[in-house]
CSV table of C-alpha atoms in Angstrom, one decimal:
chain,number,residue,atom,x,y,z
A,1,MET,CA,-16.2,133.2,-130.6
A,2,SER,CA,-13.0,131.3,-131.6
A,3,LYS,CA,-12.5,129.4,-134.8
A,4,ARG,CA,-12.9,126.0,-133.0
A,5,ASP,CA,-16.3,126.8,-131.5
A,6,PRO,CA,-18.4,125.8,-134.6
A,7,HIS,CA,-16.6,122.5,-134.8
A,8,ILE,CA,-17.2,121.8,-131.1
A,9,ILE,CA,-20.9,122.7,-131.6
A,10,ARG,CA,-21.0,120.3,-134.6
A,11,ARG,CA,-19.6,117.4,-132.6
A,12,ILE,CA,-22.0,118.1,-129.7
A,13,ASN,CA,-24.9,118.1,-132.1
A,14,PHE,CA,-23.8,114.8,-133.6
A,15,ARG,CA,-23.5,113.3,-130.2
A,16,ARG,CA,-27.0,114.5,-129.3
A,17,ILE,CA,-28.4,112.8,-132.4
A,18,ILE,CA,-26.7,109.5,-131.4
A,19,VAL,CA,-28.0,109.8,-127.9
A,20,VAL,CA,-31.6,110.5,-129.1
A,21,SER,CA,-31.4,107.5,-131.4
A,22,LEU,CA,-30.2,105.2,-128.5
A,23,ILE,CA,-32.9,106.5,-126.3
A,24,SER,CA,-35.6,105.8,-128.9
A,25,ILE,CA,-34.3,102.2,-129.2
A,26,LEU,CA,-34.3,101.9,-125.4
A,27,VAL,CA,-37.9,103.2,-125.3
A,28,VAL,CA,-38.9,100.6,-127.9
A,29,LEU,CA,-37.3,97.8,-125.8
A,30,LEU,CA,-39.0,99.0,-122.7
A,31,ILE,CA,-42.4,99.0,-124.4
A,32,LEU,CA,-41.9,95.5,-125.7
A,33,PHE,CA,-40.7,94.4,-122.3
A,34,ALA,CA,-43.8,95.8,-120.7
A,35,PHE,CA,-46.1,93.9,-123.2
A,36,VAL,CA,-44.2,90.6,-122.6
A,37,MET,CA,-44.5,91.0,-118.8
A,38,GLU,CA,-48.2,91.9,-119.1
A,39,SER,CA,-48.8,88.8,-121.2
A,40,GLY,CA,-47.1,86.5,-118.6
A,41,LEU,CA,-44.7,85.2,-121.2
A,42,PRO,CA,-41.0,84.5,-120.7
A,43,LEU,CA,-38.6,87.1,-122.1
A,44,THR,CA,-37.7,85.3,-125.3
A,45,PHE,CA,-37.7,86.1,-129.0
A,46,GLU,CA,-40.6,83.7,-129.4
A,47,SER,CA,-42.6,85.7,-126.8
A,48,LEU,CA,-41.8,89.0,-128.8
A,49,ALA,CA,-43.1,87.3,-131.9
A,50,THR,CA,-46.3,86.3,-130.0
A,51,ILE,CA,-47.1,89.8,-128.7
A,52,HIS,CA,-46.5,91.2,-132.2
A,53,ARG,CA,-49.1,88.8,-133.6
A,54,ALA,CA,-51.4,89.8,-130.8
A,55,HIS,CA,-50.7,93.5,-131.2
A,56,PRO,CA,-49.8,94.4,-134.8
A,57,SER,CA,-49.4,98.1,-133.9
A,58,LEU,CA,-46.1,97.1,-132.2
A,59,TYR,CA,-44.6,96.9,-135.6
A,60,LEU,CA,-45.0,100.7,-135.8
A,61,VAL,CA,-43.3,101.0,-132.4
A,62,ASP,CA,-40.4,98.9,-133.8
A,63,LEU,CA,-40.0,101.4,-136.6
A,64,LEU,CA,-39.7,104.3,-134.2
A,65,PRO,CA,-35.9,104.4,-134.0
A,66,ILE,CA,-35.7,104.2,-137.8
A,67,PHE,CA,-38.3,107.0,-138.1
A,68,ILE,CA,-36.4,109.2,-135.6
A,69,SER,CA,-33.1,108.5,-137.3
A,70,ALA,CA,-34.6,109.3,-140.7
A,71,MET,CA,-35.9,112.6,-139.3
A,72,LEU,CA,-32.7,113.5,-137.5
A,73,HIS,CA,-30.4,112.8,-140.4
A,74,PRO,CA,-31.6,115.7,-142.6
A,75,MET,CA,-31.9,117.8,-139.5
A,76,HIS,CA,-28.3,117.0,-138.8
A,77,HIS,CA,-27.3,118.3,-142.3
A,78,ILE,CA,-29.5,121.4,-142.0
A,79,ILE,CA,-27.9,122.2,-138.6
A,80,ASN,CA,-24.4,121.6,-140.0
A,81,ARG,CA,-25.0,123.8,-143.0
A,82,ALA,CA,-26.3,126.6,-140.7
A,83,ILE,CA,-23.3,126.2,-138.5
A,84,ARG,CA,-21.0,126.3,-141.6
A,85,GLU,CA,-22.7,129.5,-142.8
A,86,TYR,CA,-22.4,131.0,-139.3
A,87,GLU,CA,-18.8,130.0,-139.2
A,88,GLU,CA,-18.1,131.6,-142.6
A,89,ARG,CA,-19.8,134.8,-141.5
A,90,VAL,CA,-17.8,134.9,-138.3
A,91,LEU,CA,-14.5,134.3,-140.2
A,92,ALA,CA,-15.4,136.9,-142.8
A,93,SER,CA,-16.3,139.4,-140.0
A,94,GLN,CA,-13.0,138.6,-138.2
A,95,GLU,CA,-11.0,139.0,-141.5
A,96,LEU,CA,-12.8,142.3,-142.3
A,97,LEU,CA,-12.1,143.5,-138.8
A,98,LYS,CA,-8.5,142.6,-139.2
A,99,ARG,CA,-8.2,144.4,-142.5
A,100,ASN,CA,-9.9,147.5,-141.0
A,101,THR,CA,-7.5,147.4,-138.0
A,102,GLU,CA,-4.5,147.2,-140.4
A,103,PHE,CA,-5.9,150.0,-142.5
A,104,ALA,CA,-6.4,152.2,-139.4
A,105,HIS,CA,-2.8,151.4,-138.2
A,106,VAL,CA,-1.3,152.3,-141.6
A,107,LEU,CA,-3.4,155.5,-141.6
A,108,SER,CA,-2.2,156.4,-138.1
A,109,GLU,CA,1.4,156.1,-139.3
A,110,GLY,CA,0.8,159.0,-141.7
A,111,GLU,CA,0.7,156.9,-144.9
A,112,ASN,CA,-2.1,156.6,-147.4
A,113,PRO,CA,-3.3,153.0,-147.7
A,114,GLU,CA,-5.3,151.8,-150.6
A,115,PRO,CA,-8.9,151.1,-149.8
A,116,TYR,CA,-10.3,147.7,-150.5
A,117,GLU,CA,-13.7,146.7,-152.0
A,118,GLU,CA,-15.2,145.1,-148.9
A,119,MET,CA,-14.3,148.2,-146.9
A,120,MET,CA,-17.7,149.9,-147.5
A,121,GLU,CA,-19.7,146.9,-146.3
A,122,THR,CA,-19.4,147.9,-142.6
A,123,ASP,CA,-20.0,151.1,-140.7
A,124,LEU,CA,-16.4,151.0,-139.4
A,125,GLY,CA,-15.0,150.7,-142.9
A,126,LYS,CA,-17.1,153.6,-144.1
A,127,ALA,CA,-15.9,155.7,-141.1
A,128,LEU,CA,-12.3,154.8,-141.8
A,129,LYS,CA,-12.7,155.8,-145.5
A,130,MET,CA,-14.2,159.1,-144.4
A,131,ILE,CA,-11.3,159.7,-142.1
A,132,GLN,CA,-8.9,158.9,-144.9
A,133,LEU,CA,-10.6,161.4,-147.2
A,134,ASN,CA,-10.5,164.1,-144.5
A,135,ILE,CA,-6.8,163.5,-143.8
A,136,LYS,CA,-6.0,163.7,-147.5
A,137,ALA,CA,-8.0,166.9,-147.9
A,138,ASN,CA,-6.3,168.4,-144.8
A,139,ARG,CA,-2.8,167.4,-146.1
A,140,ARG,CA,-3.6,168.9,-149.5
A,141,LYS,CA,-4.7,172.1,-147.9
A,142,GLU,CA,-1.6,172.2,-145.8
A,143,ARG,CA,0.6,171.7,-148.8
A,144,GLU,CA,-1.2,174.4,-150.7
A,145,GLN,CA,-1.0,176.9,-147.8
A,146,SER,CA,2.7,176.0,-147.4
A,147,TRP,CA,3.3,176.6,-151.1
A,148,ILE,CA,1.6,180.0,-151.0
A,149,ALA,CA,3.4,181.0,-147.8
A,150,GLU,CA,6.8,180.0,-149.3
A,151,GLY,CA,6.1,182.0,-152.4
A,152,LYS,CA,5.1,185.1,-150.4
A,153,ASP,CA,8.3,184.8,-148.3
A,154,MET,CA,10.5,184.7,-151.4
A,155,VAL,CA,8.9,187.8,-153.0
A,156,SER,CA,8.8,189.7,-149.7
A,157,LYS,CA,12.6,189.1,-149.3
A,158,ILE,CA,13.1,190.5,-152.8
A,159,MET,CA,11.0,193.6,-152.0
A,160,ARG,CA,13.2,194.3,-148.9
A,161,GLU,CA,16.4,194.1,-151.0
A,162,TYR,CA,15.6,196.3,-153.9
A,163,GLN,CA,14.4,199.9,-154.0
A,164,ASP,CA,14.7,200.7,-157.7
A,165,LEU,CA,11.3,200.1,-159.4
A,166,GLU,CA,12.7,198.6,-162.6
A,167,GLU,CA,15.1,196.3,-160.9
A,168,LEU,CA,12.5,195.3,-158.3
A,169,SER,CA,9.9,194.5,-160.9
A,170,TYR,CA,12.5,192.4,-162.9
A,171,GLN,CA,13.4,190.4,-159.8
A,172,ILE,CA,9.8,189.8,-158.9
A,173,LEU,CA,9.1,188.5,-162.4
A,174,LYS,CA,12.2,186.3,-162.3
A,175,ILE,CA,11.1,184.7,-159.1
A,176,LEU,CA,7.4,184.3,-160.0
A,177,ASN,CA,8.1,182.9,-163.5
A,178,SER,CA,10.0,180.1,-162.0
A,179,TYR,CA,7.6,179.5,-159.1
A,180,ILE,CA,4.4,179.4,-161.1
A,181,GLN,CA,6.0,177.8,-164.1
A,182,SER,CA,5.1,180.5,-166.6
A,183,VAL,CA,7.1,181.2,-169.7
A,184,GLN,CA,6.7,184.9,-169.8
A,185,GLY,CA,5.9,187.6,-167.3
A,186,ALA,CA,5.4,191.4,-167.8
A,187,PHE,CA,5.1,194.2,-165.2
A,188,TYR,CA,3.0,197.2,-166.1
A,189,LEU,CA,3.4,200.1,-163.7
A,190,TYR,CA,0.4,202.6,-163.4
A,191,ASP,CA,1.2,206.3,-163.5
A,192,GLU,CA,-1.5,208.4,-161.8
A,193,GLU,CA,-0.5,211.5,-163.6
A,194,THR,CA,-0.4,210.2,-167.2
A,195,LYS,CA,-3.1,207.5,-166.6
A,196,LEU,CA,-0.9,205.1,-168.5
A,197,LEU,CA,0.2,201.5,-167.7
A,198,SER,CA,3.8,201.3,-168.8
A,199,ASN,CA,5.8,198.1,-169.2
A,200,ILE,CA,8.9,198.5,-167.0
A,201,SER,CA,10.1,194.9,-167.1
A,202,THR,CA,9.5,191.7,-169.0
A,203,TYR,CA,11.0,188.2,-168.4
A,204,ALA,CA,10.7,185.3,-170.7
A,205,TYR,CA,12.4,181.9,-170.9
A,206,MET,CA,14.8,182.8,-168.1
A,207,ARG,CA,15.9,186.0,-169.9
A,208,LYS,CA,15.3,189.6,-169.5
A,209,LYS,CA,13.2,191.0,-172.4
A,210,PHE,CA,12.5,194.6,-173.4
A,211,LEU,CA,9.0,195.6,-174.6
A,212,ASN,CA,8.2,199.3,-175.0
A,213,GLN,CA,4.5,199.0,-174.4
A,214,GLN,CA,1.9,201.4,-172.9
A,215,PHE,CA,-1.8,200.9,-172.3
A,216,ARG,CA,-4.5,203.3,-171.3
A,217,ILE,CA,-7.2,202.1,-168.9
A,218,GLY,CA,-9.6,199.8,-170.8
A,219,GLU,CA,-7.1,199.4,-173.7
A,220,GLY,CA,-6.2,195.8,-174.5
A,221,LEU,CA,-6.2,193.0,-171.9
A,222,VAL,CA,-3.8,194.9,-169.7
A,223,GLY,CA,-6.0,198.0,-169.7
A,224,GLN,CA,-9.2,195.9,-169.3
A,225,CYS,CA,-7.7,194.2,-166.2
A,226,ALA,CA,-6.9,197.6,-164.8
A,227,TYR,CA,-10.4,198.9,-165.6
A,228,GLU,CA,-12.2,196.0,-164.0
A,229,MET,CA,-9.7,195.8,-161.2
A,230,ASP,CA,-10.0,192.0,-161.3
A,231,TYR,CA,-7.9,189.2,-162.7
A,232,ILE,CA,-8.3,188.0,-166.3
A,233,TYR,CA,-7.7,184.4,-167.2
A,234,ARG,CA,-7.9,183.6,-170.9
A,235,THR,CA,-7.3,180.4,-172.9
A,236,GLU,CA,-8.5,182.0,-176.2
A,237,ILE,CA,-5.5,184.2,-177.0
A,238,PRO,CA,-6.1,187.4,-179.2
A,239,SER,CA,-4.5,187.3,-182.6
A,240,ASP,CA,-2.6,190.5,-181.9
A,241,TYR,CA,-1.2,189.3,-178.6
A,242,THR,CA,2.6,189.7,-178.4
A,243,SER,CA,4.3,186.4,-179.2
A,244,ILE,CA,6.8,184.9,-176.8
A,245,THR,CA,10.3,185.1,-178.3
A,246,SER,CA,12.7,182.4,-177.5
A,247,GLY,CA,16.1,181.7,-179.0
A,248,ILE,CA,15.3,178.0,-178.8
A,249,LEU,CA,11.6,177.7,-179.7
A,250,GLY,CA,11.2,180.9,-181.9
A,251,ASP,CA,8.0,182.8,-181.9
A,252,GLN,CA,5.3,180.9,-180.1
A,253,LYS,CA,1.8,181.8,-179.0
A,254,PRO,CA,0.9,180.9,-175.4
A,255,GLU,CA,-1.9,178.5,-174.6
A,256,SER,CA,-3.2,180.7,-171.7
A,257,ILE,CA,-2.6,184.0,-170.1
A,258,LEU,CA,-3.3,185.4,-166.7
A,259,LEU,CA,-3.4,189.1,-165.7
A,260,VAL,CA,-3.6,190.2,-162.1
A,261,PRO,CA,-4.1,193.8,-160.9
A,262,LEU,CA,-2.0,195.0,-158.0
A,263,ILE,CA,-4.4,196.9,-155.8
A,264,THR,CA,-4.1,198.4,-152.3
A,265,ASN,CA,-6.6,200.7,-150.5
A,266,GLU,CA,-8.8,200.4,-153.7
A,267,THR,CA,-6.0,202.1,-155.7
A,268,LEU,CA,-4.4,200.5,-158.8
A,269,GLN,CA,-0.6,200.3,-158.6
A,270,ALA,CA,0.3,198.0,-161.5
A,271,VAL,CA,-0.7,194.9,-163.5
A,272,LEU,CA,1.1,191.6,-163.7
A,273,GLU,CA,0.8,189.5,-166.9
A,274,PHE,CA,1.9,185.9,-167.2
A,275,ALA,CA,1.8,183.6,-170.2
A,276,PHE,CA,1.8,179.8,-170.1
A,277,LEU,CA,2.3,177.1,-172.6
A,278,LYS,CA,-0.3,174.9,-170.9
A,279,GLU,CA,-4.0,175.6,-171.3
A,280,ARG,CA,-5.1,175.1,-167.7
A,281,ILE,CA,-3.8,177.2,-164.9
A,282,PRO,CA,-4.3,175.7,-161.4
A,283,LYS,CA,-6.7,177.6,-159.2
A,284,LEU,CA,-4.0,177.5,-156.6
A,285,THR,CA,-1.8,179.6,-158.8
A,286,ILE,CA,-4.5,182.2,-159.3
A,287,GLN,CA,-5.2,182.3,-155.6
A,288,PHE,CA,-1.5,182.7,-154.8
A,289,LEU,CA,-1.1,185.7,-157.3
A,290,LEU,CA,-4.2,187.4,-156.0
A,291,GLU,CA,-3.0,187.2,-152.4
A,292,LEU,CA,0.5,188.2,-153.4
A,293,GLY,CA,-0.8,191.1,-155.5
A,294,GLU,CA,-2.0,193.1,-152.5
A,295,ILE,CA,1.4,192.6,-150.8
A,296,ILE,CA,3.3,193.8,-153.9
A,297,ALA,CA,0.8,196.7,-154.3
A,298,ARG,CA,1.5,198.0,-150.8
A,299,SER,CA,5.2,197.8,-151.3
A,300,LEU,CA,4.9,199.7,-154.6
A,301,LEU,CA,2.8,202.4,-153.0
A,302,ASN,CA,5.3,202.8,-150.2
A,303,LEU,CA,8.2,202.8,-152.6
A,304,LYS,CA,6.5,205.4,-154.9
A,305,MET,CA,5.7,207.6,-151.9
A,306,ASN,CA,9.3,207.4,-150.8
A,307,LEU,CA,10.6,208.2,-154.2
A,308,ARG,CA,8.1,211.1,-154.5
A,309,THR,CA,9.2,212.3,-151.1
A,310,GLN,CA,12.9,212.1,-152.1
A,311,THR,CA,12.0,214.0,-155.3
A,312,LEU,CA,10.2,216.7,-153.4
A,313,LEU,CA,13.1,217.0,-151.0
A,314,GLU,CA,15.6,217.2,-153.8
A,315,GLU,CA,13.5,219.9,-155.5
A,316,SER,CA,13.2,221.8,-152.3
A,317,ARG,CA,16.9,221.6,-151.7
A,318,ASN,CA,17.6,222.8,-155.2
A,319,MET,CA,15.2,225.7,-154.8
A,320,THR,CA,16.8,226.6,-151.5
A,321,GLU,CA,20.2,226.6,-153.1
A,322,GLU,CA,19.0,228.7,-156.0
A,323,LEU,CA,17.4,231.2,-153.7
A,324,GLN,CA,20.6,231.4,-151.7
A,325,LYS,CA,22.6,232.0,-154.9
A,326,ASN,CA,20.2,234.7,-156.0
A,327,GLU,CA,20.3,236.4,-152.6
A,328,GLU,CA,24.1,236.4,-152.6
A,329,GLN,CA,24.1,237.9,-156.1
A,330,LEU,CA,21.7,240.6,-155.0
A,331,GLN,CA,23.9,241.4,-152.0
A,332,GLU,CA,27.0,241.6,-154.2
A,333,HIS,CA,25.3,244.1,-156.6
A,334,ALA,CA,23.8,246.2,-153.8
């Protein structure tokens, strides 16, 4: 229905009231005419007065147009008010539909429009709001997955470039400290023979640090992380925790620490430790480090196996050379 329709209906309604009033007057005149003709009187005003004296009930008939008009007048206002209310509802619905359409259009363009209060008054508005929430959730999930994938790619590239354990651990800490916005990172390599976790690299405030630390399984937070083979997230920092040394800020305790075990094939390879000056660590950061931990652990295992193989080959070569020398000496003295 167009915006002009209610006005047209109002005019038609008013015209009908006028027509009904005119018809009621015509009916009264016809009744009076019939009475005059029945009385055999001429059609004059004096004859009308005569029949009214003879039939007093005709006075009520005379009042019929007034009575009908009196009845139709409030009805006219009632009908007009109903039409106005209907028109307002139609206009409100049209405006709401227009806003919903604009909202859907902006949403389809990949933007994030602000919801409006009246939006939840219609099923369409509720559906659009639900679509918006789903789109926001999907975009957030895509950003998170992209962030995790990008971090994995950066670390994987580092692991392909370096074969020395100490240099590799340092480069990994350097990348991760910046990526997860920590202020300190430490790399503890696990030795199967000594059963010790040894700090082979520490990085803090964009500088390489040197900490000669070792932990047994179950000793300290590092050893506890290795023993439980699960990450540790602490906001209550132990009093004996190593302070972060910075040439700018001096000794400063972190607000939170995160330790992640590097495990592959249910075998511990190392423990990563990160310290933050903020109390809350995003869950996404923890998820990223847990997923990355297995990748680093596999690389460490392969690297240690390669180093072990090289060591064995070197020992075998040395033994072979020694045997050859001994054999030559025996032949000389024979």
